[in-house]
CSV table of C-alpha atoms in Angstrom, one decimal:
chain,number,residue,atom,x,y,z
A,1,UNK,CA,223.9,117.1,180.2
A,2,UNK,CA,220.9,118.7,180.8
A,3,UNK,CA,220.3,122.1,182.5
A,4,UNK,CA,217.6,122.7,185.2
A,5,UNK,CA,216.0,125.1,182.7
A,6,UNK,CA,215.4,122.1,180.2
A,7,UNK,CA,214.5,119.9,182.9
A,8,UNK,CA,212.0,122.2,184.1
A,9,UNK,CA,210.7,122.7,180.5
A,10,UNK,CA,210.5,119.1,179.7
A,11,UNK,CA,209.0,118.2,183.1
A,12,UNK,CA,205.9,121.0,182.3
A,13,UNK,CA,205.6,119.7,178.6
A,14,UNK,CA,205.3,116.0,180.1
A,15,UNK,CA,202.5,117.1,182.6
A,16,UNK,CA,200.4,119.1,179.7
A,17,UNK,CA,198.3,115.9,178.8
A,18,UNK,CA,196.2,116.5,175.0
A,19,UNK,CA,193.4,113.8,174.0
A,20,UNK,CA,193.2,113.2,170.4
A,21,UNK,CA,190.2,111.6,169.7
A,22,UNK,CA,189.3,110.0,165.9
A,23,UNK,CA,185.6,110.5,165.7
A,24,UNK,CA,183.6,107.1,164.8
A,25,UNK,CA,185.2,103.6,164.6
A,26,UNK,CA,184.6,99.7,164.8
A,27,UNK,CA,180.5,99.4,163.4
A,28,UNK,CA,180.3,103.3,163.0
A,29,UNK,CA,181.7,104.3,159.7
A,30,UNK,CA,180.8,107.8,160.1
A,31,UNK,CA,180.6,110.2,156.6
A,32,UNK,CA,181.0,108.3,153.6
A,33,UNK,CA,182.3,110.5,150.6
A,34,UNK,CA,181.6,110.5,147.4
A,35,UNK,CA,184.1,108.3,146.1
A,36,UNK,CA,183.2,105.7,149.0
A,37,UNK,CA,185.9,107.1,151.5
A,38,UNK,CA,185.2,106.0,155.3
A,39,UNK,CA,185.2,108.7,157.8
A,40,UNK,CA,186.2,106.7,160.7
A,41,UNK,CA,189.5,105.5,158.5
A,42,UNK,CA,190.8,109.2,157.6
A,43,UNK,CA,190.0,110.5,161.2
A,44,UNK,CA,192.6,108.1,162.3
A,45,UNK,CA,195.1,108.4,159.5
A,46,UNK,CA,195.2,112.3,160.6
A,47,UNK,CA,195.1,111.6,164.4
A,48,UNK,CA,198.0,109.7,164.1
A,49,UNK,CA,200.1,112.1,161.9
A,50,UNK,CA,199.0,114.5,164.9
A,51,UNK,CA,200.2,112.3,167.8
A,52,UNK,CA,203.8,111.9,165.8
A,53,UNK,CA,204.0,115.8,165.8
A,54,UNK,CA,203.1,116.6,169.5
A,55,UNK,CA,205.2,113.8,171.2
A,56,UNK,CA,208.1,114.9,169.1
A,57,UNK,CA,207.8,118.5,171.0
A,58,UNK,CA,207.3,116.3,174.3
A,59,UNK,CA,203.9,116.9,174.5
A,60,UNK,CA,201.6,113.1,176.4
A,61,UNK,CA,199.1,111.9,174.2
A,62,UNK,CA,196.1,109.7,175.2
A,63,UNK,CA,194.9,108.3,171.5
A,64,UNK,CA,190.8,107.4,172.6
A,65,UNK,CA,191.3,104.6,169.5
A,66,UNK,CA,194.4,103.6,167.6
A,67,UNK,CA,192.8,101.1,165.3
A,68,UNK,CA,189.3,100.3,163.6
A,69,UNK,CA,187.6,100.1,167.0
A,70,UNK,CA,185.2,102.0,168.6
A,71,UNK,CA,184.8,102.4,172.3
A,72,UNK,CA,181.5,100.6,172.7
A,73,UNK,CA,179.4,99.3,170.4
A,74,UNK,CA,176.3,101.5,170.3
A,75,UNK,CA,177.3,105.1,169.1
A,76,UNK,CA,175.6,106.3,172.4
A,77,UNK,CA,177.7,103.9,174.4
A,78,UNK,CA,180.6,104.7,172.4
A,79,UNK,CA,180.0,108.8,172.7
A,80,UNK,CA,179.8,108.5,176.6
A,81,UNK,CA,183.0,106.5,177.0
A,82,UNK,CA,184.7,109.1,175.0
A,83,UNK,CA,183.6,111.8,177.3
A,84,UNK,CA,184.1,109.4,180.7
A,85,UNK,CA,188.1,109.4,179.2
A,86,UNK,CA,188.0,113.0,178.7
A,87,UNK,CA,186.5,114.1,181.9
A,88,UNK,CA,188.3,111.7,183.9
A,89,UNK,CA,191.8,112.1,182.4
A,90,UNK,CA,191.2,116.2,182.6
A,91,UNK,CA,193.6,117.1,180.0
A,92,UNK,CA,195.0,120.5,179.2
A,93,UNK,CA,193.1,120.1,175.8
A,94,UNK,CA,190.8,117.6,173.5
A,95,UNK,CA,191.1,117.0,169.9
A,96,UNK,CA,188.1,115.5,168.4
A,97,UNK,CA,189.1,115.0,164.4
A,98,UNK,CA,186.6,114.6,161.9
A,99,UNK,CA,185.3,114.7,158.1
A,100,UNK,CA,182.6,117.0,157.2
A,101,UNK,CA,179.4,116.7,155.0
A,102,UNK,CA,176.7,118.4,153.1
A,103,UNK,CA,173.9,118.3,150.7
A,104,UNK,CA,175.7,120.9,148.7
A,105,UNK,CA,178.6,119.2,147.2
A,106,UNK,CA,180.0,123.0,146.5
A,107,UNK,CA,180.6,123.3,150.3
A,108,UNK,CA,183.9,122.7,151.2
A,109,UNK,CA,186.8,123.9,153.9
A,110,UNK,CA,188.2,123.0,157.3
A,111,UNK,CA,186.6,124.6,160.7
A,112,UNK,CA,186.9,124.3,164.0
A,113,UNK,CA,184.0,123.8,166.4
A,114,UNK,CA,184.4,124.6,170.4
A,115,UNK,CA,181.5,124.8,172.9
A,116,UNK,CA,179.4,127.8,173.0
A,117,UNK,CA,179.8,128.5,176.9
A,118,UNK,CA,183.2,127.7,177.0
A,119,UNK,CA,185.9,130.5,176.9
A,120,UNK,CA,188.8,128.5,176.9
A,121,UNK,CA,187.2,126.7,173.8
A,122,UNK,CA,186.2,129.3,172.0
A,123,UNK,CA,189.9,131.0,172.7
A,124,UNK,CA,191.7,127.4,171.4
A,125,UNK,CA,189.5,127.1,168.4
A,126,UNK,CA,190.5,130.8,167.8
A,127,UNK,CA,194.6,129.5,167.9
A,128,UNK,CA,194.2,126.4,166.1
A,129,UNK,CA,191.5,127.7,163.1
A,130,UNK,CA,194.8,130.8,162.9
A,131,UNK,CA,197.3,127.5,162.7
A,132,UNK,CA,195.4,125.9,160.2
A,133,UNK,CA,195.2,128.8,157.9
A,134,UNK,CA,199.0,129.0,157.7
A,135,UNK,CA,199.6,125.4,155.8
A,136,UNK,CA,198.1,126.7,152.8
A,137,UNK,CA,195.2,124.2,152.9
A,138,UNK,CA,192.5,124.4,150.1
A,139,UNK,CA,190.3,126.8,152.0
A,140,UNK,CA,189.6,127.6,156.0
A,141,UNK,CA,185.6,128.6,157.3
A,142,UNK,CA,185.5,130.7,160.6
A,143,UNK,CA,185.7,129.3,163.7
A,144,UNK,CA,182.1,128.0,165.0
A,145,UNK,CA,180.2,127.8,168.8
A,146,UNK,CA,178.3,124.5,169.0
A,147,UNK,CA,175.7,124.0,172.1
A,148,UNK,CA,174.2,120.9,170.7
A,149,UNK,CA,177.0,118.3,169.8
A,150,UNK,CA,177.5,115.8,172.7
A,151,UNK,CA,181.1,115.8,172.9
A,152,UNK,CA,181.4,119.4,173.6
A,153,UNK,CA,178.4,119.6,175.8
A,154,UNK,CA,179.2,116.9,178.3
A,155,UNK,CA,182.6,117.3,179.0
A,156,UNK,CA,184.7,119.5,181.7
A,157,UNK,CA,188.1,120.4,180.2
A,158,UNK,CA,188.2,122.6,176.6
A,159,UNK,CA,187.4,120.1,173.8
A,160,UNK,CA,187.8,121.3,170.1
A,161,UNK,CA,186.1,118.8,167.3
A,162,UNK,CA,188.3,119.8,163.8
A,163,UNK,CA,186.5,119.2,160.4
A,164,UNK,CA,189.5,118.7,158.3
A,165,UNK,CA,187.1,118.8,155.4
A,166,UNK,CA,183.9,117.6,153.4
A,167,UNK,CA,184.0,114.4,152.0
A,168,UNK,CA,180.4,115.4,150.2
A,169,UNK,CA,182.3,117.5,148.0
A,170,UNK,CA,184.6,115.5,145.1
A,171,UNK,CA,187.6,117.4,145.2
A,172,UNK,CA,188.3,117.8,148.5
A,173,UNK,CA,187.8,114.3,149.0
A,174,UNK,CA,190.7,113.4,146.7
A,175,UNK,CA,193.1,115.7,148.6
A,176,UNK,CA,192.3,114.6,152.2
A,177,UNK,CA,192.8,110.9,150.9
A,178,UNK,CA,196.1,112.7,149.8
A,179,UNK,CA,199.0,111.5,152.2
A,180,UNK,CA,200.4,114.9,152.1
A,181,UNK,CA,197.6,116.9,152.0
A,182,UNK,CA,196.9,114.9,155.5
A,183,UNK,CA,200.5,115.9,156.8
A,184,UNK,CA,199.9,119.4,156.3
A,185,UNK,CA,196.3,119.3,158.2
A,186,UNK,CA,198.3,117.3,160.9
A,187,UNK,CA,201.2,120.0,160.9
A,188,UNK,CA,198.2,122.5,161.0
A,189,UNK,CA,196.6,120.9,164.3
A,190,UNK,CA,199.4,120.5,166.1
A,191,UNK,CA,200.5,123.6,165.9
A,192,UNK,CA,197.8,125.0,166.8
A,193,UNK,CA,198.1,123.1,170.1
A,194,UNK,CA,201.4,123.7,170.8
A,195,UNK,CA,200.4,127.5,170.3
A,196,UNK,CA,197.9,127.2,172.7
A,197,UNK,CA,199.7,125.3,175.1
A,198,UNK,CA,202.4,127.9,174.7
A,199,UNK,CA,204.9,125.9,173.4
């Protein structure tokens, strides 16, 4: 039977609400790497290793795709109706997940973008960049303000966009295609939230 306490505690968990959106989808492949792997199909593949973890510590999770499918079919369209879910659905926190690039093929690591006027961004970014450095993954940049990307710009409650990696550099490709490799960024995220939602 279960005490008030642990009723209490699971009744907050249950009203803590996190979006986890997989960035591109559907017609938008997003980065393609160098060994021809699809953004859109590893932002999912980690978003869903990320749902598992949260709603095993009780946390609701609104997925903004769980398949190949984008929200609309221009990117513009798309990007807006991402933002209408996130504004709309006010969640404690948003989880954009994505793959990195550059013309440097060198370049590698995972970061963690939050708004540039946001406080409450830039203070999740700061607990979830900390989470990510714990699982031992194959390098971690600094934590970065954005005032430009349209996500973080145009929405209300704290959104975080998480470049697991860069799929322009060879070797870090083949680990993020890694199944484990993506379990440990998943573990890495998640805890992260659950830090910052004080779990």
């Amino acid at each position: 039977m279960e005490t008030s306490g642990k009723l209490k505690e699971k009744a907050e968990k249950e009203e803590q609400t996190v979006i986890l959106d997989s960035g591109h989808g559907g017609r938008d492949p997003g980065k393609i790497g160098t060994q021809g792997t699809k953004e859109k199909e590893m932002n999912l593949c980690i978003a869903k290793k990320v749902e598992r973890h949260l709603k095993e510590a009780g946390i609701t999770v609104i997925m903004t795709r769980t398949d190949d499918a984008g929200m609309a079919d221009s990117q513009v369209e798309d990007l807006k109706e991402r933002v209408k879910l996130i504004n709309e659905t006010k969640p404690v926190l948003a989880v954009s997940i994505h793959q990195n690039s550059y013309p440097d093929p060198s370049v590698f690591g995972t970061q963690v973008f939050y708004y540039t006027h946001s406080r409450e961004g830039e203070n999740a970014a700061k607990v979830v960049q900390e989470a990510l450095q714990k699982v031992e993954l194959q390098k971690n940049r600094e934590i970065k303000a954005n005032d430009t990307y349209y996500m973080l710009k145009k929405t209300e409650p704290p959104v975080l966009i998480v470049e697991c990696g860069f799929l322009s550099n060879p070797e870090e490709e083949a680990l993020l295609c890694e199944d484990a490799y993506q379990e440990k960024l998943a573990e890495g995220i998640a805890n992260g939230i659950l830090s910052y939602l004080q779990i």
